[in-house]
XYZ file of N, CA, C and O in Angstrom:
736
model
N 9.747 -1.772 17.277
C 10.559 -2.337 16.220
C 9.811 -3.382 15.435
O 8.643 -3.658 15.695
N 10.494 -3.954 14.487
C 9.923 -4.967 13.604
C 10.739 -6.243 13.745
O 11.970 -6.207 13.753
N 10.051 -7.378 13.848
C 10.704 -8.679 13.890
C 11.236 -8.997 12.492
O 10.480 -9.377 11.594
N 12.541 -8.840 12.299
C 13.139 -8.991 10.968
C 13.213 -10.444 10.510
O 13.438 -10.691 9.323
N 13.020 -11.387 11.415
C 12.933 -12.782 10.976
C 11.551 -13.080 10.416
O 11.414 -13.816 9.448
N 10.520 -12.493 11.014
C 9.152 -12.667 10.511
C 8.932 -11.837 9.251
O 8.272 -12.281 8.313
N 9.451 -10.613 9.231
C 9.314 -9.724 8.076
C 10.615 -9.754 7.283
O 11.393 -8.822 7.280
N 10.808 -10.877 6.602
C 12.016 -11.136 5.830
C 11.630 -11.268 4.359
O 10.839 -12.152 4.002
N 12.158 -10.407 3.494
C 11.757 -10.462 2.081
C 12.149 -11.758 1.368
O 11.667 -12.017 0.268
N 12.979 -12.582 1.983
C 13.362 -13.848 1.361
C 12.361 -14.969 1.655
O 12.461 -16.057 1.078
N 11.389 -14.702 2.542
C 10.363 -15.702 2.813
C 9.468 -15.871 1.591
O 9.278 -14.928 0.823
N 8.909 -17.067 1.398
C 8.022 -17.269 0.253
C 6.803 -16.348 0.347
O 6.252 -16.147 1.414
N 6.402 -15.812 -0.792
C 5.222 -14.950 -0.844
C 3.969 -15.805 -0.799
O 4.016 -17.036 -0.917
N 2.854 -15.161 -0.647
C 1.562 -15.837 -0.526
C 0.990 -16.220 -1.894
O 0.199 -17.141 -2.005
N 1.381 -15.519 -2.938
C 0.802 -15.608 -4.278
C -0.636 -15.116 -4.260
O -1.573 -15.817 -4.625
N -0.767 -13.897 -3.813
C -2.055 -13.228 -3.715
C -2.721 -13.084 -5.082
O -3.942 -13.147 -5.195
N -1.932 -12.930 -6.118
C -2.509 -12.815 -7.466
C -3.303 -14.077 -7.820
O -4.411 -13.987 -8.330
N -2.725 -15.242 -7.557
C -3.427 -16.501 -7.840
C -4.674 -16.619 -6.971
O -5.739 -17.022 -7.453
N -4.560 -16.245 -5.701
C -5.704 -16.315 -4.790
C -6.867 -15.458 -5.295
O -8.029 -15.838 -5.180
N -6.540 -14.299 -5.867
C -7.576 -13.379 -6.350
C -7.958 -13.622 -7.812
O -8.837 -12.945 -8.340
N -7.284 -14.565 -8.452
C -7.578 -14.863 -9.850
C -7.072 -13.795 -10.804
O -7.669 -13.565 -11.862
N -5.953 -13.169 -10.470
C -5.388 -12.102 -11.287
C -4.268 -12.643 -12.173
O -3.628 -13.639 -11.829
N -3.985 -11.969 -13.280
C -2.858 -12.385 -14.108
C -1.546 -12.313 -13.321
O -1.358 -11.419 -12.493
N -0.658 -13.233 -13.600
C 0.617 -13.292 -12.871
C 1.457 -12.040 -13.081
O 2.247 -11.674 -12.211
N 1.285 -11.366 -14.215
C 2.096 -10.179 -14.502
C 1.397 -8.867 -14.134
O 1.856 -7.793 -14.500
N 0.297 -8.942 -13.392
C -0.399 -7.720 -12.985
C 0.378 -7.001 -11.887
O 1.185 -7.600 -11.183
N 0.148 -5.708 -11.764
C 0.747 -4.928 -10.679
C -0.236 -4.930 -9.524
O -1.445 -4.759 -9.721
N 0.298 -5.103 -8.310
C -0.542 -5.184 -7.120
C -0.157 -4.068 -6.158
O 0.987 -3.994 -5.701
N -1.111 -3.187 -5.895
C -0.914 -2.025 -5.031
C -1.810 -2.224 -3.820
O -2.990 -2.552 -3.973
N -1.258 -2.045 -2.610
C -2.090 -2.344 -1.458
C -1.873 -1.498 -0.229
O -0.820 -0.882 -0.044
N -2.915 -1.499 0.586
C -2.909 -0.891 1.909
C -3.120 -2.001 2.928
O -3.904 -2.920 2.698
N -2.446 -1.886 4.070
C -2.679 -2.762 5.210
C -2.880 -1.837 6.401
O -1.951 -1.127 6.801
N -4.100 -1.821 6.940
C -4.370 -0.930 8.071
C -5.718 -1.265 8.676
O -6.541 -1.946 8.064
N -5.933 -0.731 9.865
C -7.265 -0.755 10.437
C -8.117 0.182 9.580
O -7.642 1.224 9.127
N -9.346 -0.189 9.330
C -10.215 0.621 8.479
C -10.825 1.741 9.317
O -11.947 1.642 9.806
N -10.061 2.807 9.480
C -10.475 3.988 10.244
C -10.508 5.195 9.318
O -9.824 5.224 8.292
N -11.238 6.217 9.718
C -11.453 7.376 8.845
C -10.151 8.046 8.434
O -9.987 8.431 7.277
N -9.211 8.220 9.325
C -8.004 8.991 9.018
C -6.957 8.224 8.214
O -5.935 8.781 7.840
N -7.205 6.973 7.914
C -6.228 6.185 7.149
C -6.241 6.510 5.660
O -5.349 6.104 4.924
N -7.242 7.251 5.184
C -7.224 7.733 3.810
C -7.697 6.750 2.754
O -7.321 6.879 1.583
N -8.530 5.793 3.123
C -9.018 4.826 2.139
C -9.737 5.488 0.959
O -9.524 5.069 -0.190
N -10.573 6.524 1.174
C -11.194 7.170 0.008
C -10.166 7.740 -0.971
O -10.358 7.656 -2.189
N -9.076 8.300 -0.456
C -8.023 8.814 -1.337
C -7.372 7.676 -2.120
O -7.052 7.826 -3.301
N -7.175 6.542 -1.457
C -6.602 5.366 -2.117
C -7.509 4.910 -3.263
O -7.039 4.626 -4.368
N -8.817 4.862 -3.009
C -9.761 4.431 -4.043
C -9.781 5.412 -5.214
O -9.792 4.994 -6.378
N -9.780 6.707 -4.914
C -9.764 7.693 -5.992
C -8.460 7.600 -6.795
O -8.476 7.698 -8.025
N -7.355 7.407 -6.103
C -6.070 7.252 -6.797
C -6.106 6.027 -7.705
O -5.572 6.051 -8.824
N -6.749 4.958 -7.256
C -6.836 3.728 -8.051
C -7.495 3.988 -9.396
O -7.045 3.455 -10.423
N -8.528 4.808 -9.418
C -9.201 5.082 -10.694
C -8.270 5.821 -11.651
O -8.273 5.551 -12.854
N -7.452 6.734 -11.125
C -6.477 7.444 -11.968
C -5.408 6.484 -12.502
O -5.018 6.555 -13.664
N -4.934 5.608 -11.633
C -3.859 4.681 -11.993
C -4.327 3.698 -13.069
O -3.591 3.399 -14.009
N -5.551 3.216 -12.940
C -6.075 2.249 -13.918
C -6.119 2.819 -15.336
O -6.048 2.065 -16.305
N -6.229 4.119 -15.471
C -6.240 4.728 -16.808
C -4.896 4.537 -17.498
O -4.843 4.367 -18.711
N -3.811 4.551 -16.728
C -2.467 4.378 -17.299
C -1.966 2.947 -17.178
O -1.145 2.513 -17.975
N -2.417 2.250 -16.156
C -1.996 0.867 -15.907
C -3.235 -0.007 -15.747
O -3.649 -0.321 -14.637
N -3.855 -0.423 -16.853
C -5.046 -1.262 -16.737
C -4.756 -2.624 -16.106
O -5.675 -3.326 -15.704
N -3.484 -2.974 -15.984
C -3.121 -4.246 -15.352
C -2.858 -4.078 -13.858
O -2.384 -5.015 -13.212
N -3.172 -2.908 -13.302
C -2.996 -2.678 -11.856
C -4.265 -3.079 -11.114
O -5.377 -2.804 -11.549
N -4.045 -3.743 -9.989
C -5.130 -4.139 -9.094
C -4.776 -3.651 -7.698
O -3.606 -3.421 -7.389
N -5.794 -3.527 -6.850
C -5.627 -2.879 -5.561
C -6.251 -3.728 -4.464
O -7.350 -4.262 -4.641
N -5.528 -3.855 -3.349
C -6.047 -4.608 -2.210
C -6.046 -3.717 -0.968
O -5.147 -2.904 -0.772
N -7.080 -3.899 -0.172
C -7.198 -3.239 1.126
C -7.305 -4.359 2.146
O -8.272 -5.127 2.137
N -6.294 -4.462 2.999
C -6.246 -5.527 3.993
C -6.482 -4.902 5.358
O -5.826 -3.923 5.730
N -7.413 -5.470 6.112
C -7.708 -4.990 7.457
C -9.201 -4.940 7.707
O -10.013 -5.101 6.791
N -9.541 -4.733 8.952
C -10.934 -4.597 9.384
C -11.051 -3.341 10.213
O -10.057 -2.810 10.696
N -12.267 -2.889 10.395
C -12.472 -1.725 11.238
C -13.817 -1.087 10.999
O -14.608 -1.537 10.160
N -14.074 -0.007 11.727
C -15.399 0.612 11.701
C -15.794 1.242 10.370
O -16.963 1.493 10.137
N -14.864 1.482 9.466
C -15.183 2.125 8.178
C -15.426 1.123 7.042
O -15.636 1.534 5.906
N -15.446 -0.156 7.361
C -15.597 -1.158 6.300
C -16.835 -0.911 5.438
O -16.765 -0.929 4.215
N -17.983 -0.694 6.062
C -19.222 -0.475 5.318
C -19.131 0.726 4.393
O -19.602 0.681 3.250
N -18.507 1.804 4.865
C -18.344 3.008 4.048
C -17.442 2.733 2.843
O -17.724 3.196 1.733
N -16.373 1.993 3.083
C -15.432 1.684 1.996
C -16.103 0.795 0.954
O -15.981 1.025 -0.252
N -16.839 -0.231 1.419
C -17.560 -1.106 0.489
C -18.549 -0.309 -0.353
O -18.633 -0.499 -1.568
N -19.293 0.580 0.295
C -20.280 1.393 -0.413
C -19.609 2.281 -1.462
O -20.073 2.368 -2.604
N -18.508 2.907 -1.096
C -17.791 3.768 -2.035
C -17.255 2.967 -3.219
O -17.340 3.405 -4.366
N -16.711 1.772 -2.938
C -16.214 0.919 -4.017
C -17.321 0.587 -5.014
O -17.127 0.654 -6.228
N -18.497 0.231 -4.505
C -19.620 -0.121 -5.372
C -20.106 1.090 -6.166
O -20.391 0.983 -7.365
N -20.193 2.248 -5.502
C -20.629 3.459 -6.196
C -19.671 3.841 -7.318
O -20.088 4.371 -8.344
N -18.383 3.563 -7.124
C -17.380 3.923 -8.122
C -17.169 2.811 -9.153
O -16.363 2.957 -10.063
N -17.843 1.667 -8.983
C -17.720 0.561 -9.928
C -16.343 -0.083 -9.928
O -15.808 -0.415 -10.985
N -15.784 -0.286 -8.747
C -14.406 -0.755 -8.621
C -14.273 -2.231 -8.282
O -13.157 -2.720 -8.123
N -15.379 -2.949 -8.175
C -15.322 -4.308 -7.662
C -14.500 -5.274 -8.510
O -14.095 -6.326 -8.025
N -14.206 -4.921 -9.756
C -13.397 -5.805 -10.596
C -11.899 -5.613 -10.409
O -11.115 -6.466 -10.803
N -11.484 -4.493 -9.796
C -10.049 -4.260 -9.647
C -9.609 -3.819 -8.249
O -8.427 -3.624 -8.021
N -10.542 -3.697 -7.319
C -10.195 -3.403 -5.921
C -10.776 -4.514 -5.055
O -11.959 -4.856 -5.180
N -9.953 -5.064 -4.184
C -10.367 -6.184 -3.335
C -10.252 -5.795 -1.875
O -9.172 -5.429 -1.407
N -11.360 -5.874 -1.159
C -11.397 -5.634 0.276
C -11.209 -6.981 0.948
O -12.094 -7.830 0.936
N -10.014 -7.204 1.509
C -9.596 -8.534 1.948
C -9.980 -8.872 3.387
O -9.885 -10.026 3.784
N -10.328 -7.865 4.194
C -10.643 -8.136 5.587
C -9.391 -8.415 6.400
O -8.260 -8.162 5.963
N -9.615 -8.955 7.592
C -8.499 -9.269 8.489
C -7.740 -10.467 7.954
O -8.331 -11.472 7.551
N -6.424 -10.392 7.982
C -5.567 -11.499 7.546
C -4.405 -11.642 8.522
O -3.872 -10.648 9.012
N -3.994 -12.874 8.761
C -2.855 -13.151 9.652
C -1.518 -13.086 8.932
O -0.508 -12.749 9.531
N -1.493 -13.418 7.645
C -0.239 -13.579 6.916
C 0.254 -12.266 6.312
O 0.542 -12.171 5.116
N 0.401 -11.256 7.149
C 0.787 -9.916 6.682
C 2.159 -9.911 6.003
O 2.294 -9.304 4.931
N 3.192 -10.569 6.530
C 4.479 -10.541 5.818
C 4.368 -11.074 4.392
O 4.919 -10.484 3.457
N 3.628 -12.160 4.220
C 3.490 -12.752 2.892
C 2.666 -11.851 1.964
O 2.974 -11.727 0.773
N 1.629 -11.219 2.496
C 0.838 -10.289 1.684
C 1.711 -9.116 1.257
O 1.726 -8.733 0.094
N 2.451 -8.549 2.204
C 3.354 -7.445 1.856
C 4.350 -7.880 0.792
O 4.658 -7.115 -0.120
N 4.833 -9.106 0.897
C 5.794 -9.623 -0.078
C 5.235 -9.714 -1.485
O 5.989 -9.697 -2.464
N 3.922 -9.789 -1.618
C 3.277 -9.869 -2.928
C 3.003 -8.506 -3.553
O 2.688 -8.421 -4.737
N 3.093 -7.445 -2.767
C 2.746 -6.117 -3.276
C 3.872 -5.518 -4.114
O 5.037 -5.613 -3.755
N 3.484 -4.848 -5.185
C 4.436 -4.053 -5.957
C 4.613 -2.676 -5.331
O 5.669 -2.061 -5.489
N 3.578 -2.193 -4.652
C 3.627 -0.905 -3.961
C 2.777 -1.001 -2.703
O 1.624 -1.447 -2.765
N 3.342 -0.565 -1.577
C 2.588 -0.426 -0.331
C 2.223 1.046 -0.186
O 3.067 1.927 -0.364
N 0.964 1.319 0.143
C 0.483 2.699 0.222
C -0.101 2.974 1.604
O -0.859 2.151 2.135
N 0.255 4.125 2.168
C -0.316 4.576 3.439
C -0.717 6.048 3.285
O 0.093 6.939 3.488
N -1.989 6.306 2.882
C -2.427 7.672 2.603
C -3.100 8.372 3.784
O -4.040 9.151 3.605
N -2.644 8.132 4.993
C -3.258 8.727 6.183
C -3.242 10.244 6.119
O -2.358 10.843 5.518
N -4.214 10.868 6.791
C -4.214 12.333 6.860
C -4.148 12.845 8.294
O -4.090 14.059 8.507
N -4.099 11.954 9.299
C -4.017 12.394 10.701
C -3.660 11.198 11.582
O -3.637 10.053 11.137
N -3.390 11.498 12.844
C -3.270 10.496 13.913
C -2.230 9.407 13.675
O -2.409 8.276 14.093
N -1.136 9.722 13.019
C -0.088 8.720 12.813
C 1.131 9.075 13.660
O 1.605 10.203 13.635
N 1.614 8.096 14.388
C 2.912 8.204 15.032
C 3.919 7.642 14.038
O 4.189 8.230 13.003
N 4.439 6.470 14.359
C 5.266 5.718 13.420
C 4.494 4.429 13.132
O 4.498 3.506 13.941
N 3.790 4.372 12.010
C 2.909 3.240 11.725
C 3.670 1.927 11.569
O 4.625 1.834 10.795
N 3.213 0.914 12.293
C 3.838 -0.401 12.218
C 3.743 -0.989 10.809
O 4.694 -1.587 10.333
N 2.606 -0.804 10.153
C 2.463 -1.367 8.800
C 3.504 -0.782 7.852
O 4.028 -1.488 6.988
N 3.814 0.489 8.009
C 4.834 1.124 7.178
C 6.200 0.511 7.448
O 6.931 0.156 6.517
N 6.553 0.362 8.710
C 7.833 -0.267 9.063
C 7.896 -1.700 8.548
O 8.939 -2.148 8.068
N 6.784 -2.421 8.645
C 6.748 -3.801 8.176
C 6.918 -3.879 6.653
O 7.635 -4.741 6.151
N 6.277 -2.964 5.928
C 6.440 -2.944 4.466
C 7.885 -2.636 4.094
O 8.446 -3.265 3.192
N 8.495 -1.680 4.791
C 9.906 -1.369 4.548
C 10.782 -2.583 4.857
O 11.707 -2.898 4.109
N 10.490 -3.263 5.955
C 11.266 -4.455 6.329
C 11.157 -5.537 5.261
O 12.109 -6.289 5.031
N 10.019 -5.589 4.580
C 9.819 -6.574 3.508
C 10.386 -6.090 2.173
O 10.184 -6.720 1.146
N 11.105 -4.958 2.198
C 11.723 -4.378 1.000
C 10.685 -4.104 -0.086
O 10.883 -4.405 -1.258
N 9.581 -3.498 0.333
C 8.525 -3.100 -0.597
C 8.638 -1.610 -0.871
O 8.853 -0.829 0.044
N 8.459 -1.195 -2.101
C 8.383 0.239 -2.382
C 7.173 0.828 -1.660
O 6.099 0.221 -1.660
N 7.351 1.979 -1.030
C 6.262 2.588 -0.274
C 5.935 3.983 -0.804
O 6.820 4.729 -1.222
N 4.648 4.283 -0.754
C 4.140 5.623 -1.008
C 3.298 5.973 0.208
O 2.403 5.209 0.590
N 3.600 7.097 0.828
C 2.883 7.494 2.044
C 2.719 9.008 2.062
O 3.258 9.719 1.204
N 1.991 9.475 3.039
C 1.750 10.905 3.178
C 2.654 11.504 4.252
O 3.124 10.800 5.143
N 2.851 12.794 4.147
C 3.659 13.540 5.126
C 2.802 13.871 6.339
O 2.347 14.997 6.493
N 2.592 12.876 7.189
C 1.740 13.023 8.366
C 2.441 12.402 9.556
O 3.052 11.329 9.430
N 2.348 13.053 10.710
C 2.882 12.494 11.944
C 4.343 12.115 11.817
O 5.162 12.875 11.299
N 4.671 10.899 12.254
C 6.050 10.427 12.245
C 6.495 9.789 10.943
O 7.643 9.348 10.835
N 5.642 9.743 9.947
C 5.999 9.097 8.677
C 7.255 9.709 8.059
O 8.168 8.973 7.665
N 7.382 11.057 7.987
C 8.601 11.622 7.401
C 9.867 11.360 8.213
O 10.969 11.523 7.698
N 9.714 10.945 9.471
C 10.889 10.574 10.267
C 11.434 9.223 9.832
O 12.607 8.919 10.059
N 10.586 8.419 9.207
C 10.970 7.077 8.778
C 11.338 7.061 7.296
O 12.317 6.439 6.899
N 10.548 7.736 6.479
C 10.724 7.714 5.032
C 11.217 9.083 4.559
O 10.517 10.081 4.711
N 12.397 9.094 3.997
C 12.885 10.280 3.297
C 12.450 10.133 1.847
O 12.826 9.158 1.183
N 11.631 11.075 1.387
C 11.074 10.969 0.040
C 12.181 10.936 -1.004
O 13.107 11.744 -0.982
N 12.083 9.952 -1.896
C 13.083 9.769 -2.931
C 14.235 8.877 -2.507
O 15.040 8.470 -3.335
N 14.308 8.552 -1.216
C 15.373 7.687 -0.712
C 14.805 6.337 -0.270
O 15.248 5.288 -0.735
N 13.818 6.378 0.640
C 13.224 5.148 1.181
C 11.829 4.880 0.613
O 11.218 3.870 0.920
N 11.313 5.816 -0.150
C 9.960 5.730 -0.692
C 9.593 7.088 -1.249
O 10.459 7.946 -1.433
N 8.312 7.282 -1.498
C 7.835 8.570 -1.998
C 6.770 9.088 -1.046
O 5.827 8.362 -0.708
N 6.923 10.345 -0.630
C 5.936 10.996 0.224
C 5.171 12.036 -0.580
O 5.724 12.676 -1.480
N 3.906 12.188 -0.245
C 3.086 13.227 -0.862
C 2.206 13.839 0.220
O 2.151 13.341 1.348
N 1.542 14.918 -0.125
C 0.681 15.601 0.832
C -0.598 14.798 1.039
O -1.084 14.143 0.114
N -1.159 14.854 2.245
C -2.389 14.099 2.523
C -3.609 14.690 1.819
O -3.626 15.867 1.468
N -4.593 13.849 1.634
C -5.892 14.210 1.078
C -5.786 14.826 -0.316
O -6.548 15.710 -0.676
N -4.821 14.336 -1.090
C -4.660 14.760 -2.478
C -4.549 13.506 -3.354
O -3.446 13.062 -3.687
N -5.690 12.916 -3.722
C -5.671 11.648 -4.466
C -4.886 11.696 -5.771
O -4.266 10.702 -6.147
N -4.899 12.852 -6.455
C -4.159 12.948 -7.712
C -2.651 12.864 -7.451
O -1.916 12.206 -8.195
N -2.194 13.532 -6.393
C -0.773 13.463 -6.034
C -0.410 12.049 -5.595
O 0.666 11.541 -5.934
N -1.299 11.403 -4.862
C -1.077 10.021 -4.435
C -0.964 9.114 -5.662
O -0.040 8.294 -5.757
N -1.870 9.290 -6.607
C -1.817 8.494 -7.838
C -0.513 8.736 -8.581
O 0.118 7.788 -9.065
N -0.086 9.992 -8.656
C 1.163 10.311 -9.342
C 2.359 9.639 -8.700
O 3.249 9.125 -9.390
N 2.383 9.600 -7.370
C 3.496 8.955 -6.658
C 3.484 7.447 -6.909
O 4.534 6.837 -7.153
N 2.316 6.843 -6.865
C 2.211 5.399 -7.120
C 2.624 5.098 -8.564
O 3.342 4.126 -8.831
N 2.197 5.934 -9.500
C 2.576 5.741 -10.902
C 4.088 5.830 -11.089
O 4.662 5.066 -11.879
N 4.754 6.724 -10.357
C 6.219 6.810 -10.457
C 6.866 5.502 -10.025
O 7.844 5.059 -10.627
N 6.313 4.875 -9.003
C 6.853 3.580 -8.559
C 6.619 2.523 -9.632
O 7.523 1.752 -9.969
N 5.414 2.483 -10.181
C 5.097 1.471 -11.190
C 5.865 1.683 -12.491
O 6.263 0.718 -13.140
N 6.075 2.936 -12.861
C 6.738 3.240 -14.131
C 8.249 3.067 -14.077
O 8.884 2.880 -15.114
N 8.827 3.153 -12.893
C 10.287 3.054 -12.744
C 10.636 1.959 -11.735
O 11.087 2.244 -10.624
N 10.445 0.700 -12.116
C 10.652 -0.392 -11.161
C 12.084 -0.501 -10.640
O 12.284 -0.890 -9.482
N 13.075 -0.169 -11.449
C 14.462 -0.255 -10.954
C 14.689 0.763 -9.843
O 15.286 0.443 -8.804
N 14.208 1.971 -10.023
C 14.342 3.004 -8.996
C 13.521 2.637 -7.759
O 13.955 2.845 -6.634
N 12.341 2.069 -7.984
C 11.495 1.624 -6.864
C 12.216 0.558 -6.044
O 12.163 0.561 -4.815
N 12.906 -0.341 -6.732
C 13.647 -1.405 -6.032
C 14.775 -0.813 -5.184
O 15.011 -1.252 -4.062
N 15.469 0.192 -5.706
C 16.522 0.858 -4.926
C 15.955 1.467 -3.651
O 16.540 1.335 -2.567
N 14.820 2.158 -3.773
C 14.194 2.754 -2.584
C 13.746 1.673 -1.598
O 13.898 1.840 -0.387
N 13.211 0.582 -2.122
C 12.752 -0.500 -1.261
C 13.912 -1.108 -0.466
O 13.785 -1.368 0.735
N 15.042 -1.312 -1.119
C 16.202 -1.860 -0.413
C 16.740 -0.872 0.602
O 17.160 -1.249 1.705
N 16.727 0.429 0.272
C 17.139 1.448 1.223
C 16.179 1.496 2.417
O 16.608 1.710 3.557
N 14.905 1.280 2.150
C 13.914 1.228 3.226
C 14.149 0.072 4.172
O 14.070 0.222 5.389
N 14.468 -1.095 3.609
C 14.771 -2.246 4.475
C 15.997 -1.947 5.323
O 16.026 -2.227 6.513
N 17.027 -1.371 4.708
C 18.233 -1.033 5.458
C 17.916 -0.051 6.580
O 18.457 -0.168 7.685
N 17.035 0.878 6.315
C 16.632 1.870 7.341
C 16.000 1.166 8.545
O 16.291 1.502 9.682
N 15.152 0.189 8.297
C 14.495 -0.546 9.385
C 15.521 -1.383 10.143
O 15.505 -1.446 11.378
N 16.450 -1.990 9.433
C 17.497 -2.785 10.092
C 18.313 -1.904 11.030
O 18.614 -2.273 12.169
N 18.675 -0.715 10.534
C 19.480 0.210 11.354
C 18.700 0.728 12.544
O 19.222 0.973 13.598
């Protein structure tokens, strides 16, 4: 389960935009996970390039540490993403970081049961975009609690994230339904 007192959307946010030197009105899309191969970080990075074409005010954060950090850094540099993608490393203040996100993304392609980060993002009433892998569809009903897409399809992932960014009122409804799902 999730500690609903710790993961409470009414808690003050971290103001990650100010910390990163981003405009206050920018959109912030993020992943929180161990940096492992099956978590789909390359798909997230590819989706980011598609999203920036339509939302130049979108920025992306990857929070966590793990064995794939060097690969992710190298890919970011090769793709020229250092101005709009931030590799944040390990952080303790996960509820506050989640509270700052406009969209939480989990693009895993394998080895997922019921991911704690997904439950925590839902508990923080964040709009979520995730893949149909493992236990994720047991938690998120696509179109109700978030948006699900097929794994290893960066264009589909980008499209789902864009739907959240383009329709904030609908995204907010899904986010509140997601929090209710975690409470229940």
